[in-house]
XYZ file of C-alpha atoms in Angstrom:
358
model
C 28.445 10.603 -26.275
C 27.614 9.001 -22.829
C 30.467 10.702 -21.318
C 29.033 13.868 -21.787
C 25.942 13.188 -19.781
C 25.544 14.648 -16.261
C 26.123 12.050 -13.532
C 23.332 11.090 -11.156
C 23.824 10.046 -7.572
C 25.391 6.500 -7.136
C 22.235 4.670 -6.446
C 20.467 6.096 -9.262
C 23.039 5.485 -11.775
C 22.093 1.776 -11.585
C 18.353 2.183 -10.529
C 15.690 1.051 -12.995
C 12.291 2.539 -13.170
C 9.479 1.088 -10.901
C 7.217 -1.303 -13.221
C 4.165 -3.173 -12.416
C 3.094 -6.320 -14.443
C 1.281 -5.155 -17.573
C 0.582 -8.332 -19.394
C -2.783 -8.538 -21.078
C -5.021 -10.994 -19.558
C -8.881 -11.802 -18.992
C -8.537 -11.545 -15.431
C -6.211 -9.057 -13.801
C -5.579 -9.719 -10.104
C -2.242 -8.197 -9.689
C -2.624 -4.644 -8.114
C -4.864 -4.996 -5.305
C -7.492 -2.627 -6.968
C -11.173 -3.006 -6.828
C -11.609 -4.750 -10.018
C -15.249 -3.826 -10.982
C -15.345 -0.469 -13.085
C -16.049 2.796 -11.060
C -17.244 5.085 -13.534
C -16.851 8.887 -12.834
C -20.396 9.516 -13.737
C -21.327 7.832 -10.430
C -19.912 10.908 -8.645
C -20.001 13.641 -11.075
C -23.076 15.021 -12.782
C -23.145 17.097 -16.130
C -23.802 20.071 -13.831
C -20.527 19.478 -11.854
C -18.613 19.132 -15.264
C -19.985 22.469 -16.566
C -19.336 24.180 -13.185
C -15.893 22.908 -12.557
C -13.132 25.026 -14.150
C -9.819 24.215 -14.847
C -8.117 27.387 -16.014
C -7.274 28.283 -12.231
C -5.286 26.498 -9.837
C -7.057 24.034 -7.269
C -7.385 24.912 -3.751
C -3.714 24.853 -2.544
C -4.842 23.421 0.824
C -7.640 21.118 -0.243
C -9.409 22.644 2.594
C -12.670 21.003 2.098
C -11.489 17.447 1.348
C -9.233 17.745 4.318
C -11.773 18.852 6.778
C -14.241 16.071 5.531
C -11.627 13.476 5.992
C -10.327 14.809 9.496
C -13.703 14.611 10.601
C -14.153 10.992 9.644
C -10.770 10.058 11.186
C -11.418 11.937 14.425
C -8.378 14.363 14.019
C -8.203 18.168 13.020
C -7.521 19.164 9.595
C -4.004 20.273 10.278
C -3.201 16.703 11.051
C -3.861 15.726 7.383
C -1.418 15.848 4.407
C -2.719 15.034 0.950
C -0.924 13.649 -1.923
C -0.818 12.262 -5.436
C -1.416 8.781 -4.261
C -0.021 7.532 -1.026
C 3.427 7.198 -2.723
C 3.671 10.816 -2.714
C 3.187 11.343 0.817
C 5.370 8.359 1.489
C 7.973 10.337 -0.592
C 7.701 13.288 1.469
C 8.468 11.084 4.623
C 11.772 10.739 3.204
C 12.355 14.157 2.116
C 11.719 15.250 5.575
C 13.225 12.595 7.772
C 15.560 10.806 5.370
C 18.716 11.860 3.522
C 22.375 10.899 3.628
C 23.644 9.534 7.157
C 20.097 8.501 8.083
C 18.791 5.131 8.088
C 15.480 3.325 7.264
C 14.578 0.055 9.211
C 11.782 -2.246 7.389
C 10.942 -5.867 7.936
C 10.708 -7.920 4.825
C 8.991 -9.022 2.860
C 6.934 -5.641 2.865
C 6.139 -2.985 0.233
C 9.213 -2.382 -1.880
C 8.555 1.297 -2.331
C 9.678 2.233 1.255
C 13.314 1.108 0.661
C 13.234 2.484 -2.967
C 12.074 6.061 -1.891
C 14.530 5.980 1.082
C 17.473 5.111 -1.333
C 16.270 7.800 -3.758
C 17.006 10.346 -0.793
C 20.340 8.685 -0.044
C 19.385 6.696 3.076
C 20.860 3.549 4.338
C 18.199 0.760 4.221
C 18.431 -2.045 6.804
C 16.009 -4.898 5.630
C 15.350 -7.283 8.535
C 14.286 -10.625 7.161
C 11.234 -11.954 8.605
C 10.222 -14.403 5.608
C 6.731 -16.192 4.957
C 5.006 -16.699 7.445
C 5.522 -13.280 8.518
C 5.887 -13.929 12.142
C 6.676 -10.293 13.245
C 6.671 -9.714 17.138
C 7.688 -7.091 19.513
C 10.646 -8.792 20.648
C 12.186 -8.995 16.923
C 11.205 -5.023 16.443
C 12.867 -4.088 19.883
C 15.882 -5.885 19.070
C 16.178 -4.519 15.383
C 15.792 -0.983 16.626
C 18.127 -1.151 19.228
C 20.909 -2.837 16.885
C 20.242 -0.593 13.806
C 19.300 2.631 15.507
C 17.086 3.821 12.701
C 15.713 7.391 11.977
C 12.450 5.985 10.360
C 10.709 2.593 10.655
C 8.106 1.723 8.021
C 5.357 -1.099 8.565
C 2.536 -2.032 6.214
C -0.505 -3.322 8.292
C -1.960 -5.272 6.920
C 1.291 -6.233 5.415
C 1.805 -6.109 1.768
C 2.586 -8.771 0.410
C 1.597 -11.563 3.189
C -1.698 -9.935 4.067
C -1.659 -10.263 8.034
C -2.477 -7.596 10.469
C 0.540 -6.733 12.649
C -0.223 -6.354 16.319
C -0.315 -2.678 17.626
C 2.204 -3.443 20.549
C 4.578 -4.710 17.898
C 4.498 -1.336 16.050
C 4.359 0.829 19.176
C 7.779 -0.578 20.485
C 9.256 1.157 17.502
C 7.782 4.432 18.728
C 9.233 4.195 22.098
C 12.242 6.008 20.922
C 10.979 9.750 20.624
C 13.498 10.340 17.931
C 12.213 7.618 15.591
C 9.702 8.316 12.961
C 7.162 5.118 12.749
C 5.338 5.180 9.457
C 2.339 2.905 9.403
C 0.930 2.241 5.951
C -2.798 1.374 6.358
C -3.611 1.049 2.830
C -5.807 -2.169 3.365
C -7.106 -0.929 6.822
C -10.801 -0.996 5.801
C -10.604 -4.831 5.090
C -9.110 -5.339 8.439
C -11.177 -2.966 10.436
C -8.356 -1.930 12.521
C -6.416 1.410 12.758
C -3.578 3.022 14.889
C -5.027 6.464 14.148
C -6.248 6.985 17.547
C -2.616 6.196 18.860
C -1.160 9.321 17.221
C -2.418 11.588 19.918
C -0.041 9.892 22.514
C 2.439 8.910 20.170
C 3.727 12.163 18.234
C 6.378 10.332 16.390
C 3.615 7.912 14.875
C 2.160 8.696 11.225
C -0.417 6.602 9.398
C -0.885 6.592 5.842
C -4.212 6.050 3.964
C -4.937 5.781 0.274
C -8.239 5.821 -1.991
C -6.688 3.266 -4.368
C -8.020 0.176 -2.474
C -11.602 -0.039 -0.677
C -12.537 3.428 -2.062
C -12.136 1.804 -5.666
C -10.439 4.906 -7.004
C -6.787 3.703 -7.979
C -6.985 5.981 -10.953
C -7.899 9.134 -9.075
C -4.332 9.016 -7.238
C -5.128 10.341 -3.753
C -3.268 9.412 -0.663
C -3.251 10.903 2.792
C -0.938 10.944 5.819
C -2.306 11.796 9.534
C 0.446 12.843 11.856
C 0.753 14.971 14.985
C 0.031 18.611 13.849
C 3.438 19.657 14.750
C 4.950 16.601 12.622
C 2.331 17.540 9.830
C 3.643 20.948 9.729
C 6.903 19.575 8.645
C 5.409 17.483 5.974
C 3.441 20.617 4.642
C 6.562 22.538 4.209
C 7.794 19.841 1.886
C 4.519 19.447 -0.036
C 4.457 20.408 -3.573
C 2.060 23.205 -4.337
C -1.181 22.458 -5.840
C -0.416 18.429 -5.677
C -4.161 17.400 -5.518
C -6.065 18.605 -8.822
C -9.630 20.237 -8.316
C -11.378 17.215 -10.033
C -9.547 14.862 -7.753
C -10.604 16.964 -4.642
C -14.306 16.949 -5.909
C -14.588 13.452 -6.677
C -12.881 12.301 -3.515
C -14.775 14.400 -1.460
C -18.149 12.713 -2.958
C -16.193 9.119 -2.418
C -15.680 9.874 0.983
C -19.300 10.393 1.642
C -20.325 7.342 0.146
C -20.524 5.205 3.064
C -23.072 2.557 1.600
C -20.749 1.685 -1.435
C -17.582 1.316 0.789
C -19.449 -0.911 3.072
C -20.835 -2.893 0.223
C -17.439 -3.298 -1.217
C -15.475 -4.246 1.946
C -18.238 -6.925 2.777
C -17.905 -8.492 -0.719
C -14.098 -8.598 -0.188
C -14.331 -10.076 3.115
C -16.626 -12.820 2.053
C -14.819 -13.498 -1.060
C -11.335 -13.687 0.507
C -12.817 -16.284 3.169
C -14.202 -18.446 0.122
C -10.773 -17.951 -1.905
C -8.604 -18.815 1.103
C -10.652 -22.086 1.887
C -10.434 -23.218 -1.810
C -6.891 -22.454 -2.016
C -6.092 -24.607 0.876
C -7.917 -27.458 -0.811
C -5.279 -27.592 -3.549
C -2.590 -30.122 -3.666
C 0.685 -28.890 -2.075
C -0.620 -25.296 -2.149
C 0.126 -23.180 0.972
C -2.170 -20.079 1.507
C -1.614 -17.497 4.206
C -4.338 -15.767 6.147
C -5.030 -12.311 5.109
C -6.661 -9.199 6.423
C -6.535 -7.258 3.245
C -7.990 -7.558 -0.243
C -5.488 -10.215 -1.675
C -4.086 -13.421 -0.475
C -0.353 -14.731 -0.749
C 0.082 -18.356 -1.660
C 2.955 -20.632 -2.834
C 3.279 -23.992 -4.227
C 5.660 -26.320 -2.263
C 7.400 -27.665 -5.287
C 6.596 -25.228 -8.331
C 8.574 -22.060 -8.646
C 6.737 -18.629 -8.623
C 7.764 -17.604 -11.911
C 6.621 -20.999 -13.565
C 3.178 -20.877 -11.645
C 2.735 -17.346 -12.632
C 3.388 -18.166 -16.325
C 1.087 -20.898 -16.425
C -1.756 -18.957 -14.749
C -1.026 -16.159 -17.245
C -1.213 -18.803 -20.069
C -4.875 -19.440 -18.809
C -5.794 -15.917 -18.886
C -5.248 -14.869 -15.131
C -2.726 -12.415 -14.090
C -1.438 -12.438 -10.656
C 1.573 -10.954 -8.980
C 4.817 -12.585 -8.780
C 6.307 -11.257 -5.488
C 9.182 -13.967 -5.341
C 11.856 -11.022 -6.309
C 10.674 -9.122 -3.251
C 13.327 -9.361 -0.460
C 12.284 -12.432 1.689
C 9.245 -13.543 0.047
C 10.268 -16.875 -1.262
C 8.429 -18.424 -4.116
C 5.184 -16.540 -3.623
C 2.381 -15.298 -5.585
C -0.112 -12.574 -4.496
C -3.751 -12.516 -5.816
C -6.273 -9.605 -5.671
C -9.523 -10.393 -4.339
C -11.760 -9.847 -7.232
C -15.445 -10.338 -8.180
C -17.010 -13.851 -7.374
C -16.450 -14.653 -11.296
C -12.811 -13.483 -11.427
C -11.935 -15.563 -8.430
C -13.778 -18.624 -9.929
C -11.107 -17.970 -12.924
C -8.205 -18.012 -10.540
C -9.247 -21.144 -8.836
C -10.161 -23.053 -12.006
C -6.810 -21.912 -13.489
C -4.893 -23.054 -10.539
C -6.885 -26.490 -10.673
C -5.968 -26.731 -14.454
C -2.265 -26.172 -13.861
C -1.883 -28.507 -11.016
C -3.826 -31.297 -12.910
C -1.488 -30.649 -15.732
C 1.690 -30.725 -13.718
C 0.553 -33.258 -11.216
């Protein structure tokens, strides 16, 4: 009987699992991945597989990989915390700095996992609605910080789902109060060409999160990283699960991190295609597309509801992300920048929908 079951904490009693859109489609542009296949054979030779043993635990500190990433990011290995995707290092944020009687501040619409993970640890969550267009500035951040008095503030820059880069001064206003932890999620930084990593040296309450799931084309590898002041990183390390990054992940990620040519090619392709897609979207009747510094574009139709447009595109074999349920996102859809052929399919599908519903 249900009455015999153990009782979870109040928020979890009504929470549902996090889900992504898993509809079958010819063209899948819903998750901001690199859409062309990245086979493991590109990075692992038969000799690698023969010598890589799995009967022993991996290096608990992932020393070689952390050293490599630290060198590339201009920090020390002690400042780098690795996780099973960036969501794991984000979870550590709330395990260390969250909990009951503490408050998270976010500016919506933004990545919904910040609020979800905060609530998972019992935090209060204050969502300051910005809306679309996402016009966030230093004044709005300063006012919200003064009024809410948060313990943690999370920014996504470029912001997911709106795509725009947040000005440094706007983010750093939140870090003016030393007791506040300011998290900057830079999942899409490679596409914007901008990072706040150098600011950590002067702002010890600032942490930057990175991922291998986007520009590195390794979403299936599940590797994320957080860079912090070494004293703050030590707090994260105390909360980190042992052996949380597997041996094969460490090996493959190291090869990917050294493959500068492939990274540059992917970023260049996305930037070129993003400009083309944005240009073509703005030519469609009654469609509003927002400038992006990421590998996706947010758009909305002035009269058609997002759920209806999403379904109409899916009927034409194109899957995008319906973000209209995200706080303050409005009737918006988000489309990953895929290959030229995939982007053509998206544009053709949109033209077909509007011709039919015109």
